Amino acid sequence: MKTLILNIKQLVQTELSPRKWVAGKDMARLGILENAYLLVEEDKIAGFGKMEDLDREAVYAGGDIVKEIDATGRLVMPSYCDSHTHLVYAGSREIEYIDKIRGLSYEEIAKRGGGILNSCERIRKASEEELFDAAYDRIQEIAGFGTGAVEIKSGYGLDTESELKMLRVIRRLKAETPLLIKSTFLGAHAVPLEYKGRQTEYVDLIINEMIPMVAAEELADYIDVFCDKGFFTVEDTDRMLNAGMKYGLRAKIHANELDYSGGVQVGVKYNAISVDHLECMGEEEIACLLESETMPTVLPGAAFFLNMPYSPVRKMIQAGLPVALASDYNPGSSPSGNMKFIMSLGCINYKMLPEEVINATTLNSAYAMGVEEEAGSIAVGKLANFYITTPISGIEYLPYAYTADLIEAIFLKGEQY
């Protein structure tokens, strides 16, 4: 089965020679073909080019069924890659939303048993089936927003049984949905109430029990730690990442959301695939990242929802760094997985160009979750994960029309969704 999309106004993020990421000034450059075609065969991209160069005889050779789609006036975009989410959770936290409106800080809410610990209590009470059903609905939601690849973390269980339960839900989502999914073990999301005042003992539990059991069931691709003020120290993080590395779990880090935590540096030390949040970034952190293979990942939804200072994205790009954007979809600080809105926030609040936010939500975010060889761009051999827009003027309209639904058709692994 082949699908041939014709008369595409703009075929966006095309690559003849796939790259792992784009950085610095290159983030403002985007491969765009005008008046183009795209050929899909089974679940892969088989070819693309200018309409004037289309060889119809070659497409139809062999007698394959070919479905043609006319995309006149429309853009074709690679699906978003959302490299940081917490979308397996039980119940919402709108009461804390009201607390924020009344002036309580993130840390104050956490100290009262809210925040992550609130979600922890709910996760422990929920069945695996209940968690799967709720997460499955969220997966369908984000797919409808144009996301084709997503990283999902545990981290609301905070005991061995509940963390494993969350990771098994993620494994089932991998098997039963068309999205490309990566799983991250985040037992070190917070210190549970039963270990209050005994943080080192909880770290020992993660190292000696949780990590070996996660690895034994092959439940995670990555290990994450919330290395920040009021959460886990650099020393704690170092110990846990070292233990995870021994079991084949590459690092991803929550870093520098609340303060200059040292999280960036310890992430780079362990060759983390990404360091995420990054509201607090100075010259030392930028210099450290420039010498690394670690993707700086900014979460505009969380900063927007919590009314936090914005990460210095322009300074990072000007220094030559790549930048990825992700949704941080979670019930407490970013209750949305709409990556088009994340692009809009990137433009409005971080002064990123449309080309930069597209690179940050596709190719760079694909790297930040380890799927850059399969997703993130229009390239021959990559998965056919893309969407067709409604008739629009060009790429600039996507972040500009920040609440408009501009998707007409979605393809995941070559099938119309």
PDB file of N, CA and C in Angstrom, residues 65-105:
ATOM      1  N   ILE A  65      -1.421  -0.758  -4.820  1.00  0.00           N
ATOM      2  CA  ILE A  65      -2.522   0.187  -4.623  1.00  0.00           C
ATOM      3  C   ILE A  65      -1.929   1.507  -4.146  1.00  0.00           C
ATOM      4  N   VAL A  66      -2.306   2.578  -4.802  1.00  0.00           N
ATOM      5  CA  VAL A  66      -1.818   3.906  -4.435  1.00  0.00           C
ATOM      6  C   VAL A  66      -3.007   4.800  -4.100  1.00  0.00           C
ATOM      7  N   LYS A  67      -3.015   5.304  -2.872  1.00  0.00           N
ATOM      8  CA  LYS A  67      -4.040   6.260  -2.457  1.00  0.00           C
ATOM      9  C   LYS A  67      -3.494   7.666  -2.658  1.00  0.00           C
ATOM     10  N   GLU A  68      -4.187   8.463  -3.469  1.00  0.00           N
ATOM     11  CA  GLU A  68      -3.746   9.825  -3.728  1.00  0.00           C
ATOM     12  C   GLU A  68      -4.533  10.816  -2.874  1.00  0.00           C
ATOM     13  N   ILE A  69      -3.821  11.812  -2.342  1.00  0.00           N
ATOM     14  CA  ILE A  69      -4.444  12.877  -1.552  1.00  0.00           C
ATOM     15  C   ILE A  69      -3.977  14.212  -2.113  1.00  0.00           C
ATOM     16  N   ASP A  70      -4.918  15.070  -2.416  1.00  0.00           N
ATOM     17  CA  ASP A  70      -4.589  16.401  -2.937  1.00  0.00           C
ATOM     18  C   ASP A  70      -4.444  17.368  -1.757  1.00  0.00           C
ATOM     19  N   ALA A  71      -3.261  17.937  -1.587  1.00  0.00           N
ATOM     20  CA  ALA A  71      -2.991  18.851  -0.471  1.00  0.00           C
ATOM     21  C   ALA A  71      -2.824  20.289  -0.945  1.00  0.00           C
ATOM     22  N   THR A  72      -3.530  20.646  -1.984  1.00  0.00           N
ATOM     23  CA  THR A  72      -3.447  22.010  -2.511  1.00  0.00           C
ATOM     24  C   THR A  72      -3.726  23.034  -1.405  1.00  0.00           C
ATOM     25  N   GLY A  73      -2.840  24.006  -1.271  1.00  0.00           N
ATOM     26  CA  GLY A  73      -3.008  25.073  -0.288  1.00  0.00           C
ATOM     27  C   GLY A  73      -2.656  24.690   1.128  1.00  0.00           C
ATOM     28  N   ARG A  74      -2.183  23.468   1.320  1.00  0.00           N
ATOM     29  CA  ARG A  74      -1.945  22.951   2.666  1.00  0.00           C
ATOM     30  C   ARG A  74      -0.462  22.669   2.915  1.00  0.00           C
ATOM     31  N   LEU A  75      -0.074  22.665   4.176  1.00  0.00           N
ATOM     32  CA  LEU A  75       1.275  22.284   4.581  1.00  0.00           C
ATOM     33  C   LEU A  75       1.278  20.828   5.030  1.00  0.00           C
ATOM     34  N   VAL A  76       2.400  20.173   4.857  1.00  0.00           N
ATOM     35  CA  VAL A  76       2.628  18.864   5.472  1.00  0.00           C
ATOM     36  C   VAL A  76       3.789  19.010   6.439  1.00  0.00           C
ATOM     37  N   MET A  77       3.508  18.670   7.699  1.00  0.00           N
ATOM     38  CA  MET A  77       4.475  18.856   8.791  1.00  0.00           C
ATOM     39  C   MET A  77       4.834  17.515   9.408  1.00  0.00           C
ATOM     40  N   PRO A  78       6.099  17.294   9.778  1.00  0.00           N
ATOM     41  CA  PRO A  78       6.397  16.099  10.568  1.00  0.00           C
ATOM     42  C   PRO A  78       5.695  16.181  11.915  1.00  0.00           C
ATOM     43  N   SER A  79       5.251  15.062  12.432  1.00  0.00           N
ATOM     44  CA  SER A  79       4.588  15.055  13.733  1.00  0.00           C
ATOM     45  C   SER A  79       5.523  15.595  14.807  1.00  0.00           C
ATOM     46  N   TYR A  80       4.935  16.219  15.800  1.00  0.00           N
ATOM     47  CA  TYR A  80       5.717  16.693  16.933  1.00  0.00           C
ATOM     48  C   TYR A  80       6.282  15.503  17.710  1.00  0.00           C
ATOM     49  N   CYS A  81       7.432  15.730  18.315  1.00  0.00           N
ATOM     50  CA  CYS A  81       8.029  14.768  19.243  1.00  0.00           C
ATOM     51  C   CYS A  81       8.053  15.439  20.612  1.00  0.00           C
ATOM     52  N   ASP A  82       7.248  14.950  21.521  1.00  0.00           N
ATOM     53  CA  ASP A  82       7.123  15.556  22.856  1.00  0.00           C
ATOM     54  C   ASP A  82       8.009  14.767  23.810  1.00  0.00           C
ATOM     55  N   SER A  83       9.160  15.322  24.126  1.00  0.00           N
ATOM     56  CA  SER A  83      10.216  14.564  24.808  1.00  0.00           C
ATOM     57  C   SER A  83      10.168  14.624  26.328  1.00  0.00           C
ATOM     58  N   HIS A  84       9.110  15.216  26.910  1.00  0.00           N
ATOM     59  CA  HIS A  84       9.028  15.290  28.380  1.00  0.00           C
ATOM     60  C   HIS A  84       7.565  15.379  28.772  1.00  0.00           C
ATOM     61  N   THR A  85       7.002  14.261  29.271  1.00  0.00           N
ATOM     62  CA  THR A  85       5.629  14.275  29.789  1.00  0.00           C
ATOM     63  C   THR A  85       5.518  13.380  31.018  1.00  0.00           C
ATOM     64  N   HIS A  86       4.418  13.618  31.739  1.00  0.00           N
ATOM     65  CA  HIS A  86       4.045  12.796  32.902  1.00  0.00           C
ATOM     66  C   HIS A  86       2.577  12.397  32.732  1.00  0.00           C
ATOM     67  N   LEU A  87       2.213  11.898  31.550  1.00  0.00           N
ATOM     68  CA  LEU A  87       0.787  11.781  31.254  1.00  0.00           C
ATOM     69  C   LEU A  87       0.109  10.534  31.829  1.00  0.00           C
ATOM     70  N   VAL A  88       0.859   9.688  32.546  1.00  0.00           N
ATOM     71  CA  VAL A  88       0.212   8.629  33.331  1.00  0.00           C
ATOM     72  C   VAL A  88      -0.005   9.169  34.742  1.00  0.00           C
ATOM     73  N   TYR A  89      -1.240   9.517  35.038  1.00  0.00           N
ATOM     74  CA  TYR A  89      -1.571  10.013  36.373  1.00  0.00           C
ATOM     75  C   TYR A  89      -3.037   9.743  36.668  1.00  0.00           C
ATOM     76  N   ALA A  90      -3.396   9.882  37.935  1.00  0.00           N
ATOM     77  CA  ALA A  90      -4.770   9.612  38.375  1.00  0.00           C
ATOM     78  C   ALA A  90      -5.370  10.894  38.929  1.00  0.00           C
ATOM     79  N   GLY A  91      -6.319  11.465  38.226  1.00  0.00           N
ATOM     80  CA  GLY A  91      -7.015  12.637  38.741  1.00  0.00           C
ATOM     81  C   GLY A  91      -6.294  13.942  38.475  1.00  0.00           C
ATOM     82  N   SER A  92      -7.061  15.011  38.452  1.00  0.00           N
ATOM     83  CA  SER A  92      -6.525  16.345  38.192  1.00  0.00           C
ATOM     84  C   SER A  92      -6.208  17.054  39.510  1.00  0.00           C
ATOM     85  N   ARG A  93      -5.605  18.247  39.402  1.00  0.00           N
ATOM     86  CA  ARG A  93      -5.216  18.986  40.606  1.00  0.00           C
ATOM     87  C   ARG A  93      -5.629  20.442  40.499  1.00  0.00           C
ATOM     88  N   GLU A  94      -6.905  20.671  40.123  1.00  0.00           N
ATOM     89  CA  GLU A  94      -7.355  22.042  39.930  1.00  0.00           C
ATOM     90  C   GLU A  94      -7.454  22.821  41.234  1.00  0.00           C
ATOM     91  N   ILE A  95      -7.567  22.117  42.393  1.00  0.00           N
ATOM     92  CA  ILE A  95      -7.600  22.839  43.679  1.00  0.00           C
ATOM     93  C   ILE A  95      -6.270  23.554  43.906  1.00  0.00           C
ATOM     94  N   GLU A  96      -5.172  22.895  43.530  1.00  0.00           N
ATOM     95  CA  GLU A  96      -3.863  23.544  43.651  1.00  0.00           C
ATOM     96  C   GLU A  96      -3.747  24.726  42.680  1.00  0.00           C
ATOM     97  N   TYR A  97      -4.415  24.622  41.576  1.00  0.00           N
ATOM     98  CA  TYR A  97      -4.474  25.726  40.617  1.00  0.00           C
ATOM     99  C   TYR A  97      -5.048  26.965  41.298  1.00  0.00           C
ATOM    100  N   ILE A  98      -6.105  26.760  42.091  1.00  0.00           N
ATOM    101  CA  ILE A  98      -6.700  27.879  42.831  1.00  0.00           C
ATOM    102  C   ILE A  98      -5.733  28.387  43.893  1.00  0.00           C
ATOM    103  N   ASP A  99      -4.993  27.461  44.550  1.00  0.00           N
ATOM    104  CA  ASP A  99      -3.981  27.883  45.530  1.00  0.00           C
ATOM    105  C   ASP A  99      -2.931  28.773  44.875  1.00  0.00           C
ATOM    106  N   LYS A 100      -2.542  28.417  43.640  1.00  0.00           N
ATOM    107  CA  LYS A 100      -1.560  29.238  42.922  1.00  0.00           C
ATOM    108  C   LYS A 100      -2.131  30.630  42.653  1.00  0.00           C
ATOM    109  N   ILE A 101      -3.395  30.678  42.249  1.00  0.00           N
ATOM    110  CA  ILE A 101      -4.030  31.966  41.980  1.00  0.00           C
ATOM    111  C   ILE A 101      -4.021  32.831  43.244  1.00  0.00           C
ATOM    112  N   ARG A 102      -4.181  32.158  44.396  1.00  0.00           N
ATOM    113  CA  ARG A 102      -4.189  32.890  45.666  1.00  0.00           C
ATOM    114  C   ARG A 102      -2.800  33.264  46.158  1.00  0.00           C
ATOM    115  N   GLY A 103      -1.771  32.836  45.430  1.00  0.00           N
ATOM    116  CA  GLY A 103      -0.433  33.306  45.739  1.00  0.00           C
ATOM    117  C   GLY A 103       0.526  32.304  46.341  1.00  0.00           C
ATOM    118  N   LEU A 104       0.080  31.048  46.565  1.00  0.00           N
ATOM    119  CA  LEU A 104       1.003  30.056  47.111  1.00  0.00           C
ATOM    120  C   LEU A 104       2.004  29.620  46.045  1.00  0.00           C
ATOM    121  N   SER A 105       3.251  29.417  46.448  1.00  0.00           N
ATOM    122  CA  SER A 105       4.286  28.983  45.511  1.00  0.00           C
ATOM    123  C   SER A 105       4.240  27.476  45.329  1.00  0.00           C
TER     124      SER A 105
END
